[in-house]
Short mmCIF file of C-alpha atoms and ligand atoms in Angstrom, two decimals:
data_model
loop_
_atom_site.label_atom_id
_atom_site.label_comp_id
_atom_site.label_asym_id
_atom_site.label_seq_id
_atom_site.Cartn_x
_atom_site.Cartn_y
_atom_site.Cartn_z
CA MET A 1 0.02 -0.02 0.03
CA SER A 2 1.53 3.49 -0.88
CA GLU A 3 2.01 5.60 2.20
CA PHE A 4 1.27 8.84 0.43
CA ALA A 5 -1.30 10.33 -1.86
CA LYS A 6 0.40 12.44 -4.51
CA ILE A 7 -1.43 15.36 -6.14
CA GLU A 8 -0.31 17.92 -8.71
CA LEU A 9 -1.65 21.50 -8.47
CA ASP A 10 -0.60 24.26 -10.82
CA GLY A 11 2.49 22.27 -11.74
CA LYS A 12 3.53 21.67 -8.21
CA PHE A 13 3.52 18.18 -6.52
CA TYR A 14 2.27 17.55 -3.02
CA GLU A 15 2.12 14.42 -0.89
CA PHE A 16 -0.40 13.60 1.81
CA PRO A 17 -0.10 10.62 4.22
CA ILE A 18 -2.39 7.60 3.78
CA ILE A 19 -3.75 6.38 7.13
CA GLU A 20 -5.37 3.03 7.66
CA GLY A 21 -7.85 1.95 10.41
CA THR A 22 -7.78 -1.31 12.30
CA GLU A 23 -10.36 -2.72 9.85
CA GLY A 24 -8.40 -1.72 6.76
CA GLU A 25 -10.33 1.41 5.94
CA LYS A 26 -8.01 3.96 4.28
CA ALA A 27 -8.05 7.73 4.30
CA ILE A 28 -5.99 10.56 2.83
CA ASP A 29 -4.87 12.74 5.72
CA ILE A 30 -5.51 16.25 4.35
CA ARG A 31 -5.12 18.17 7.61
CA THR A 32 -2.31 20.22 6.01
CA LEU A 33 -3.98 20.68 2.63
CA ARG A 34 -5.00 24.35 2.85
CA ALA A 35 -1.86 25.46 4.46
CA THR A 36 0.30 23.81 1.88
CA THR A 37 -1.78 24.14 -1.32
CA GLY A 38 -4.23 26.96 -0.62
CA HIS A 39 -6.99 24.59 -1.63
CA VAL A 40 -9.81 23.09 0.46
CA THR A 41 -11.96 20.08 -0.48
CA LEU A 42 -15.67 20.16 -1.26
CA ASP A 43 -17.91 17.24 -0.12
CA SER A 44 -21.50 18.27 0.38
CA GLY A 45 -23.12 15.75 2.77
CA PHE A 46 -19.68 14.55 3.88
CA GLY A 47 -20.09 11.31 2.12
CA ASN A 48 -16.42 11.03 1.46
CA THR A 49 -15.08 12.87 4.48
CA GLY A 50 -13.88 11.35 7.81
CA SER A 51 -14.35 13.74 10.75
CA THR A 52 -12.48 11.89 13.46
CA PHE A 53 -10.71 8.75 14.61
CA SER A 54 -13.01 6.63 16.72
CA GLU A 55 -12.84 3.28 18.57
CA ILE A 56 -16.53 2.95 19.33
CA THR A 57 -18.44 1.49 16.43
CA PHE A 58 -17.38 -0.15 13.21
CA LEU A 59 -19.71 -0.60 10.30
CA ASN A 60 -19.05 -1.89 6.86
CA GLY A 61 -21.80 -0.73 4.45
CA GLU A 62 -20.78 -2.99 1.66
CA THR A 63 -20.87 -6.22 3.66
CA GLY A 64 -23.57 -5.23 6.23
CA ILE A 65 -21.35 -5.47 9.35
CA LEU A 66 -22.06 -3.51 12.53
CA ARG A 67 -19.91 -3.94 15.73
CA TYR A 68 -19.93 -2.01 19.00
CA ARG A 69 -16.37 -1.98 20.33
CA GLY A 70 -15.65 -4.97 18.18
CA TYR A 71 -18.62 -7.11 19.28
CA PRO A 72 -20.97 -8.07 16.43
CA ILE A 73 -24.46 -6.49 16.79
CA GLU A 74 -26.02 -10.01 16.22
CA GLN A 75 -24.22 -11.34 19.39
CA LEU A 76 -25.07 -8.24 21.51
CA ALA A 77 -28.72 -8.41 20.45
CA GLU A 78 -28.90 -12.02 21.28
CA GLN A 79 -26.83 -12.20 24.55
CA SER A 80 -26.45 -8.76 26.09
CA SER A 81 -28.66 -6.08 27.63
CA PHE A 82 -29.19 -2.42 26.80
CA GLN A 83 -27.48 -1.14 30.01
CA GLU A 84 -24.58 -3.55 29.49
CA VAL A 85 -24.30 -2.24 25.87
CA ALA A 86 -24.38 1.38 27.11
CA TYR A 87 -21.51 0.53 29.45
CA LEU A 88 -19.61 -1.13 26.63
CA LEU A 89 -20.09 1.91 24.31
CA ASN A 90 -19.07 4.41 26.91
CA PHE A 91 -16.26 2.65 28.84
CA GLY A 92 -14.91 0.41 25.98
CA LYS A 93 -15.22 -2.99 27.57
CA LEU A 94 -17.87 -5.43 28.74
CA PRO A 95 -18.42 -4.78 32.43
CA SER A 96 -17.90 -7.30 35.27
CA GLU A 97 -21.09 -8.09 37.28
CA ARG A 98 -19.96 -5.65 39.96
CA GLU A 99 -19.22 -2.85 37.48
CA LEU A 100 -22.64 -3.38 35.74
CA ASN A 101 -24.53 -3.39 38.93
CA SER A 102 -22.82 -0.19 40.07
CA PHE A 103 -23.54 1.45 36.71
CA LYS A 104 -27.18 0.38 36.98
CA GLU A 105 -27.46 1.74 40.48
CA LEU A 106 -25.91 5.09 39.30
CA ILE A 107 -28.57 5.29 36.52
CA ASN A 108 -31.34 4.33 38.93
CA SER A 109 -30.25 7.11 41.29
CA PHE A 110 -31.25 9.70 38.73
CA SER A 111 -34.72 8.39 37.74
CA THR A 112 -36.77 11.14 39.47
CA LEU A 113 -37.50 14.25 37.39
CA HIS A 114 -36.82 17.62 38.86
CA GLU A 115 -40.04 19.57 39.63
CA GLY A 116 -38.92 22.30 37.11
CA GLU A 117 -38.60 19.62 34.38
CA LYS A 118 -42.21 18.51 35.11
CA LYS A 119 -43.40 22.12 34.75
CA ILE A 120 -41.65 22.41 31.36
CA ILE A 121 -43.32 19.21 30.13
CA GLU A 122 -46.63 20.32 31.41
CA ALA A 123 -46.28 23.68 29.69
CA PHE A 124 -46.45 21.94 26.21
CA PRO A 125 -49.79 21.41 24.59
CA THR A 126 -50.69 17.61 24.44
CA SER A 127 -50.53 18.05 20.59
CA ALA A 128 -46.78 18.79 20.72
CA HIS A 129 -44.50 16.29 19.05
CA PRO A 130 -42.59 14.39 21.68
CA MET A 131 -39.23 15.17 20.00
CA GLY A 132 -39.73 18.80 20.64
CA VAL A 133 -40.58 18.14 24.26
CA ILE A 134 -37.66 15.88 24.89
CA GLY A 135 -35.15 18.18 23.21
CA SER A 136 -36.42 21.20 25.30
CA VAL A 137 -36.34 19.30 28.63
CA VAL A 138 -32.88 17.83 27.97
CA GLY A 139 -31.59 21.27 27.00
CA SER A 140 -33.02 22.71 30.24
CA LEU A 141 -31.13 20.20 32.40
CA SER A 142 -28.06 22.57 32.64
CA ALA A 143 -30.33 24.88 34.64
CA TYR A 144 -31.19 22.09 37.19
CA TYR A 145 -27.73 20.47 37.24
CA PRO A 146 -25.34 23.43 36.84
CA GLU A 147 -22.36 21.22 38.00
CA TYR A 148 -22.41 19.72 34.49
CA ASN A 149 -22.59 23.14 32.88
CA LEU A 150 -18.84 23.17 32.38
CA PRO A 151 -16.73 22.97 29.24
CA MET A 152 -14.68 20.09 30.55
CA LEU A 153 -15.91 17.59 33.01
CA THR A 154 -13.93 15.18 35.26
CA ASP A 155 -14.17 11.36 34.51
CA GLU A 156 -16.59 11.05 37.47
CA GLN A 157 -18.73 13.96 36.24
CA ARG A 158 -18.85 12.41 32.73
CA ARG A 159 -19.89 9.01 34.21
CA LYS A 160 -22.67 10.78 36.13
CA ALA A 161 -23.82 12.72 33.17
CA ILE A 162 -24.17 9.56 31.13
CA ALA A 163 -26.10 7.81 33.88
CA GLN A 164 -28.25 10.83 34.58
CA LEU A 165 -29.32 11.33 30.95
CA MET A 166 -30.06 7.69 30.46
CA ALA A 167 -32.33 7.82 33.49
CA GLN A 168 -33.89 11.22 32.83
CA VAL A 169 -34.92 10.54 29.23
CA LYS A 170 -36.38 7.19 30.35
CA SER A 171 -38.63 9.21 32.73
CA ILE A 172 -39.29 12.23 30.50
CA ILE A 173 -40.92 10.27 27.53
CA PRO A 174 -43.51 8.45 29.71
CA TYR A 175 -44.24 11.62 31.79
CA PHE A 176 -45.24 13.51 28.56
CA TYR A 177 -47.04 10.42 27.15
CA ARG A 178 -49.30 10.06 30.17
CA MET A 179 -49.99 13.79 30.12
CA THR A 180 -51.27 13.43 26.53
CA GLN A 181 -53.55 10.66 27.75
CA GLY A 182 -54.83 12.58 30.65
CA LEU A 183 -53.24 10.14 33.10
CA GLU A 184 -51.32 10.76 36.28
CA PRO A 185 -47.61 10.03 35.99
CA VAL A 186 -46.32 6.62 37.26
CA LYS A 187 -43.17 6.85 39.48
CA SER A 188 -40.10 5.07 38.16
CA LYS A 189 -39.40 1.73 39.71
CA PRO A 190 -35.89 1.33 38.33
CA HIS A 191 -35.30 -2.07 39.94
CA MET A 192 -37.84 -3.63 37.53
CA GLY A 193 -35.09 -3.23 34.86
CA TYR A 194 -34.56 -0.47 32.31
CA ALA A 195 -37.07 -1.49 29.56
CA ALA A 196 -39.64 -2.86 32.11
CA ASP A 197 -39.50 0.31 34.22
CA PHE A 198 -40.00 2.41 31.00
CA LEU A 199 -43.05 0.33 30.02
CA ASN A 200 -44.47 0.54 33.55
CA MET A 201 -44.07 4.33 33.58
CA MET A 202 -45.80 4.44 30.14
CA TYR A 203 -48.73 2.11 30.82
CA GLY A 204 -48.70 1.44 34.53
CA SER A 205 -52.14 0.96 36.15
CA ASP A 206 -53.80 -1.29 38.81
CA ASP A 207 -54.41 -3.98 36.21
CA TYR A 208 -51.29 -3.61 34.10
CA GLU A 209 -48.42 -6.16 34.31
CA VAL A 210 -45.30 -5.68 32.26
CA ASN A 211 -45.06 -8.55 29.79
CA PRO A 212 -41.50 -9.95 30.00
CA GLU A 213 -41.53 -10.73 26.25
CA VAL A 214 -42.38 -7.13 25.53
CA ALA A 215 -39.69 -5.76 27.89
CA LYS A 216 -37.13 -8.14 26.26
CA ALA A 217 -38.16 -7.09 22.77
CA LEU A 218 -37.87 -3.37 23.73
CA ASP A 219 -34.42 -4.05 25.34
CA VAL A 220 -33.21 -5.60 22.05
CA LEU A 221 -34.59 -2.66 19.99
CA LEU A 222 -32.75 -0.25 22.26
CA ILE A 223 -29.48 -2.25 21.77
CA LEU A 224 -29.99 -2.12 17.98
CA HIS A 225 -30.38 1.69 18.04
CA ALA A 226 -27.61 2.35 20.51
CA ASP A 227 -24.88 3.73 18.20
CA HIS A 228 -24.00 4.05 14.51
CA GLU A 229 -20.75 5.85 14.27
CA GLN A 230 -20.71 9.33 12.67
CA ASN A 231 -24.38 9.60 11.50
CA CYS A 232 -26.05 12.95 11.23
CA SER A 233 -27.17 13.22 14.95
CA ALA A 234 -23.89 11.77 16.44
CA SER A 235 -21.92 14.29 14.25
CA THR A 236 -24.27 17.09 15.51
CA VAL A 237 -23.57 16.10 19.13
CA ARG A 238 -19.76 16.15 18.43
CA LEU A 239 -19.96 19.46 16.58
CA VAL A 240 -21.95 21.21 19.33
CA GLY A 241 -19.72 19.56 22.02
CA SER A 242 -16.58 20.81 20.21
CA SER A 243 -17.49 24.39 20.97
CA HIS A 244 -17.42 23.40 24.69
CA ALA A 245 -21.11 23.80 25.03
CA ASN A 246 -22.34 21.66 27.90
CA VAL A 247 -23.40 17.93 27.56
CA PHE A 248 -27.12 18.73 27.80
CA ALA A 249 -26.88 21.23 24.89
CA SER A 250 -24.84 18.70 22.86
CA ILE A 251 -27.37 15.89 23.42
CA SER A 252 -30.37 18.17 22.94
CA SER A 253 -28.87 19.14 19.51
CA GLY A 254 -28.57 15.52 18.59
CA ILE A 255 -32.24 14.94 19.50
CA TYR A 256 -33.27 17.64 17.11
CA ALA A 257 -31.04 16.30 14.32
CA LEU A 258 -32.54 12.82 14.80
CA TRP A 259 -36.10 14.25 14.45
CA GLY A 260 -35.80 14.65 10.69
CA GLN A 261 -37.62 12.18 8.41
CA LEU A 262 -34.38 11.40 6.49
CA HIS A 263 -32.82 10.23 9.81
CA GLY A 264 -34.54 8.98 12.98
CA GLY A 265 -37.91 10.42 12.04
CA ALA A 266 -38.11 7.80 9.25
CA ASN A 267 -39.53 5.14 11.64
CA GLN A 268 -42.60 7.27 12.15
CA ALA A 269 -42.75 8.03 8.40
CA VAL A 270 -42.53 4.38 7.54
CA LEU A 271 -45.68 3.55 9.71
CA GLU A 272 -47.60 6.49 8.26
CA MET A 273 -46.59 5.33 4.67
CA LEU A 274 -47.63 1.76 5.34
CA GLN A 275 -50.93 2.90 6.95
CA ASN A 276 -51.57 5.15 4.01
CA ILE A 277 -50.95 2.34 1.54
CA HIS A 278 -53.23 0.15 3.56
CA ASP A 279 -55.96 2.72 3.79
CA ASN A 280 -55.72 3.32 0.01
CA GLY A 281 -56.34 -0.39 -0.85
CA GLY A 282 -52.94 -1.87 -0.08
CA ASP A 283 -51.54 -1.66 -3.66
CA TYR A 284 -47.97 -1.25 -2.63
CA LYS A 285 -46.68 -1.75 -6.15
CA LYS A 286 -48.25 1.56 -7.04
CA TYR A 287 -46.21 3.18 -4.26
CA LEU A 288 -43.02 1.54 -5.43
CA GLU A 289 -43.58 3.29 -8.87
CA LYS A 290 -44.15 6.62 -7.06
CA ALA A 291 -40.87 6.14 -5.16
CA LYS A 292 -39.02 5.72 -8.51
CA ASP A 293 -40.66 8.72 -10.13
CA LYS A 294 -38.26 11.69 -10.00
CA ASN A 295 -41.19 14.02 -10.40
CA ASP A 296 -42.95 12.57 -7.40
CA PRO A 297 -41.66 13.68 -4.00
CA PHE A 298 -42.73 10.33 -2.47
CA ARG A 299 -39.77 8.34 -1.19
CA LEU A 300 -39.87 4.78 0.12
CA MET A 301 -39.32 5.52 3.78
CA GLY A 302 -37.16 2.99 5.65
CA PHE A 303 -35.27 2.20 2.47
CA GLY A 304 -31.79 3.34 1.46
CA HIS A 305 -28.86 4.47 3.58
CA ARG A 306 -25.83 6.71 3.23
CA VAL A 307 -23.49 3.85 4.28
CA TYR A 308 -25.25 0.57 3.89
CA LYS A 309 -25.21 -0.61 0.37
CA ASN A 310 -26.34 -4.00 1.58
CA PHE A 311 -28.89 -5.17 4.11
CA ASP A 312 -28.73 -3.07 7.30
CA PRO A 313 -27.91 -5.86 9.86
CA ARG A 314 -30.27 -4.23 12.30
CA ALA A 315 -33.16 -4.45 9.84
CA LYS A 316 -32.56 -8.19 9.48
CA ILE A 317 -32.70 -8.68 13.23
CA ILE A 318 -35.81 -6.53 13.65
CA LYS A 319 -37.58 -8.25 10.75
CA LYS A 320 -37.01 -11.63 12.49
CA ALA A 321 -38.15 -10.21 15.82
CA CYS A 322 -41.34 -8.91 14.19
CA ASP A 323 -42.69 -12.46 13.80
CA SER A 324 -41.77 -13.62 17.35
CA VAL A 325 -43.04 -10.43 19.05
CA LEU A 326 -46.35 -10.37 17.09
CA GLU A 327 -46.81 -14.09 17.66
CA SER A 328 -46.07 -13.88 21.48
CA LEU A 329 -48.54 -10.95 21.66
CA GLY A 330 -51.08 -12.70 19.54
CA VAL A 331 -51.11 -9.64 17.24
CA SER A 332 -51.42 -9.87 13.43
CA ASP A 333 -50.61 -6.60 11.65
CA PRO A 334 -51.68 -6.13 7.90
CA LEU A 335 -48.97 -3.46 7.71
CA LEU A 336 -46.33 -6.14 8.21
CA ASP A 337 -47.68 -7.99 5.12
CA ILE A 338 -47.49 -4.70 3.13
CA ALA A 339 -43.98 -4.03 4.37
CA ARG A 340 -42.91 -7.59 3.36
CA GLY A 341 -44.51 -7.08 -0.07
CA LEU A 342 -42.77 -3.75 -0.61
CA GLU A 343 -39.38 -5.21 0.37
CA GLU A 344 -39.90 -8.29 -1.90
CA GLU A 345 -40.74 -6.12 -4.91
CA ALA A 346 -38.14 -3.47 -4.22
CA LEU A 347 -35.28 -6.06 -3.84
CA LYS A 348 -35.96 -7.28 -7.39
CA ASP A 349 -36.67 -3.92 -8.97
CA PRO A 350 -33.73 -2.46 -11.07
CA TYR A 351 -34.26 0.98 -9.75
CA PHE A 352 -33.57 -0.17 -6.17
CA VAL A 353 -31.03 -2.78 -7.06
CA GLU A 354 -28.92 -0.40 -9.24
CA ARG A 355 -28.89 2.19 -6.38
CA LYS A 356 -28.32 -0.54 -3.72
CA LEU A 357 -31.32 0.53 -1.65
CA TYR A 358 -32.18 -1.95 1.06
CA PRO A 359 -34.52 -1.78 4.11
CA ASN A 360 -32.78 0.10 6.90
CA VAL A 361 -33.16 0.08 10.68
CA ASP A 362 -36.37 2.10 10.45
CA PHE A 363 -38.24 -0.06 7.93
CA TYR A 364 -39.59 -2.69 10.40
CA SER A 365 -38.96 -1.03 13.75
CA GLY A 366 -42.24 0.79 13.72
CA ILE A 367 -44.25 -2.40 13.36
CA ILE A 368 -42.78 -3.72 16.57
CA TYR A 369 -43.14 -0.49 18.42
CA GLN A 370 -46.81 -0.43 17.34
CA ALA A 371 -47.25 -3.99 18.60
CA LEU A 372 -45.65 -2.86 21.93
CA GLY A 373 -48.35 -0.21 22.19
CA ILE A 374 -45.96 2.72 21.48
CA PRO A 375 -47.90 5.53 19.74
CA THR A 376 -46.61 6.29 16.17
CA ASN A 377 -45.56 9.87 17.11
CA MET A 378 -43.39 8.42 19.85
CA PHE A 379 -41.41 6.14 17.61
CA THR A 380 -38.57 8.58 17.17
CA ALA A 381 -38.58 9.27 20.89
CA MET A 382 -37.79 5.54 21.21
CA PHE A 383 -34.91 6.02 18.83
CA VAL A 384 -33.63 8.73 21.17
CA LEU A 385 -33.90 6.43 24.13
CA GLY A 386 -31.81 3.85 22.26
CA ARG A 387 -29.34 6.23 20.64
CA LEU A 388 -28.58 8.09 23.88
CA PRO A 389 -25.65 5.93 25.07
CA GLY A 390 -24.14 6.13 21.62
CA TRP A 391 -24.34 9.91 21.50
CA LEU A 392 -22.85 10.08 24.94
CA ALA A 393 -19.95 7.73 23.98
CA GLN A 394 -19.19 9.87 20.95
CA TRP A 395 -19.35 13.02 23.10
CA LYS A 396 -17.07 11.42 25.73
CA GLU A 397 -14.58 10.21 23.11
CA MET A 398 -14.39 13.71 21.66
CA LYS A 399 -14.00 15.29 25.10
CA GLU A 400 -11.21 12.86 26.00
CA ASP A 401 -9.36 13.57 22.75
CA PRO A 402 -6.44 15.89 23.51
CA ASN A 403 -6.31 16.90 19.88
CA ALA A 404 -10.02 17.77 19.61
CA ARG A 405 -10.60 21.15 18.00
CA ILE A 406 -13.82 23.21 17.42
CA GLY A 407 -15.58 21.93 14.33
CA ARG A 408 -15.54 24.62 11.64
CA PRO A 409 -15.89 23.51 7.95
CA ARG A 410 -14.76 25.68 5.08
CA GLN A 411 -16.88 26.67 1.97
CA ILE A 412 -16.55 27.72 -1.66
CA TYR A 413 -18.08 31.18 -1.97
CA THR A 414 -20.20 31.67 -5.14
CA GLY A 415 -21.92 35.00 -4.23
CA ALA A 416 -21.42 38.52 -5.57
CA ASN A 417 -17.96 40.00 -5.96
CA GLU A 418 -17.13 43.22 -4.12
CA ARG A 419 -19.66 45.99 -4.84
CA MET A 420 -20.21 49.48 -3.36
CA TYR A 421 -23.12 50.32 -1.12
CA VAL A 422 -25.87 52.39 -2.75
CA PRO A 423 -27.95 54.69 -0.57
CA ILE A 424 -31.66 53.86 -0.71
CA ASP A 425 -32.70 57.13 -2.53
CA GLN A 426 -30.27 56.27 -5.35
CA ARG A 427 -31.49 52.63 -5.97
C1 SDX B 1 -31.18 6.36 9.75
O1 SDX B 1 -26.43 7.56 8.91
C2 SDX B 1 -26.90 6.63 9.74
O2 SDX B 1 -26.25 5.79 10.13
C3 SDX B 1 -28.42 6.78 10.01
C4 SDX B 1 -29.02 5.70 10.77
C5 SDX B 1 -28.50 5.62 12.19
O3 SDX B 1 -28.58 4.52 12.82
O4 SDX B 1 -28.11 6.70 12.75
O5 SDX B 1 -28.79 4.44 10.19
C6 SDX B 1 -30.59 5.86 10.96
O6 SDX B 1 -31.26 7.64 9.52
C7 SDX B 1 -31.60 5.42 8.60
C8 SDX B 1 -32.13 6.16 7.34
C9 SDX B 1 -33.56 6.53 7.59
N1 SDX B 1 -34.06 7.36 6.52
C10 SDX B 1 -35.01 6.85 5.53
O7 SDX B 1 -35.42 5.74 5.55
C11 SDX B 1 -35.53 7.90 4.61
C12 SDX B 1 -35.54 7.32 3.22
N2 SDX B 1 -34.14 7.16 2.74
C13 SDX B 1 -33.59 8.14 1.89
O8 SDX B 1 -34.14 9.48 2.05
C14 SDX B 1 -32.07 8.11 1.67
O9 SDX B 1 -31.86 6.78 1.34
C15 SDX B 1 -31.22 8.43 2.84
C16 SDX B 1 -31.46 9.83 3.34
C17 SDX B 1 -31.24 7.41 3.91
C18 SDX B 1 -29.75 8.41 2.29
O10 SDX B 1 -29.69 9.42 1.39
P1 SDX B 1 -28.30 9.74 0.50
O11 SDX B 1 -27.15 8.86 0.99
O12 SDX B 1 -28.09 11.12 0.38
O13 SDX B 1 -28.73 9.05 -0.84
P2 SDX B 1 -29.34 9.84 -2.07
O14 SDX B 1 -30.48 10.61 -1.62
O15 SDX B 1 -28.25 10.52 -2.78
O16 SDX B 1 -29.86 8.59 -2.92
C19 SDX B 1 -29.15 7.97 -3.98
C20 SDX B 1 -30.15 7.66 -5.10
C21 SDX B 1 -30.99 8.81 -5.56
O17 SDX B 1 -31.43 8.51 -6.84
P3 SDX B 1 -30.59 9.20 -8.13
O18 SDX B 1 -30.50 10.68 -7.91
O19 SDX B 1 -29.21 8.52 -8.02
O20 SDX B 1 -31.40 8.72 -9.32
O21 SDX B 1 -31.14 6.73 -4.51
C22 SDX B 1 -32.41 7.35 -4.52
C23 SDX B 1 -32.20 8.78 -4.61
O22 SDX B 1 -33.34 9.36 -5.27
N3 SDX B 1 -33.06 6.97 -3.21
C24 SDX B 1 -34.28 6.62 -3.07
C25 SDX B 1 -34.47 6.37 -1.73
N4 SDX B 1 -33.27 6.57 -1.07
C26 SDX B 1 -32.34 6.96 -2.08
N5 SDX B 1 -35.34 6.58 -3.89
C27 SDX B 1 -36.47 6.18 -3.38
N6 SDX B 1 -36.74 5.86 -2.07
C28 SDX B 1 -35.72 6.01 -1.24
N7 SDX B 1 -35.89 5.76 0.10
#
């Protein structure tokens, strides 16, 4: 492998080092490009640009591989738990039983919402989208926990911030949900287990019992959503954190980035798309044609990915889980049949095949969330709950990087050249 990339500019030759990651990924290190050549690169959407070194998550879009700290997602989904995965992502290793229990206890210790947070949630109309509520409350936490409102935190403060946000968001979502249902909030019972406590806070009542199958399915979904390297929202968390804004501001920014339909908001958009196809007669082939029509804004939500040009391994696991969850709940969902039909048709349609468009994590997740009783407009909030430890791990890694700098991309200016101001009475 050559150690340098050689480029010629205006008759001069330059060399830039080639760097290689532990999984053989290669990059041209252009950190001296502008200083040595006076040129910048242009890469709208950053599809060809690495923003950082990272040891957290590895994914290979061509072969459909996803690993957290080297552990394959399939094994973690099968054998681990969400809180253990959160520990792994943030502290780089699988915890001992003692370490995991102490991490769980730390998370549990933050499960109660501050009275001020409750007032902020209650100030929202019940018609508000949960993502706006969660982002606002998380952003407000610096007011209630000023000790974290510092540019640099100690290791212990970072550990507490991670545990605190995982506990708080687990309580914020159900608090708002029950408000929209006109129900009194249910206190957290953290010792039920992370997913079970969440479900109990969402649906708890005298005759409600958390179904262990449902809690297990939710725990697996949270694992599958936990991190995905430098996606749009994780990059947002890093960019905001790079200015030394506090951890709550960084995570709140990630929540808002995830909201978009092209990103985490796709899980809600998929369910709405499937419901719309169902309500209009179920002719999913017609919608496939619409998705291919450049003049039609309709896109096949839950399909395609910036990185995966093969099956998203998470979609494969969720698709399999759909059957077992629906069966164990005795639920049959016509939308699942439509999803399967769409997938089958798309995977043999040249438009999708040529563009390597496969189902992504959002294509089937909404069907399970719906079967678990989660309302459609809360699907993306569930993505927040899952992605939180990943965002925190990315934020922590950036904070611990002695070479981290404030993120500040360049541009190519294409506006007006210099011109003189004209007073308004002369225009
Ligand atoms: C997530 O980055 C991550 O890791 C994200 C995520 C995570 O865990 O954090 O994996 C979670 O966000 C998954 C993606 C959820 N979004 C959706 O399902 C929305 C539908 N998908 C598309 O909007 C799109 O595929 C994106 C946004 C996911 C990716 O967009 P890109 O990489 O910018 O690709 P593109 O728009 O340039 O598409 C390339 C071609 C285009 O056609 P041509 O111009 O070449 O003719 O494929 C077409 C697109 O029109 N295309 C689609 C399509 N997705 C891409 N055509 C129809 N339906 C689609 N869904």
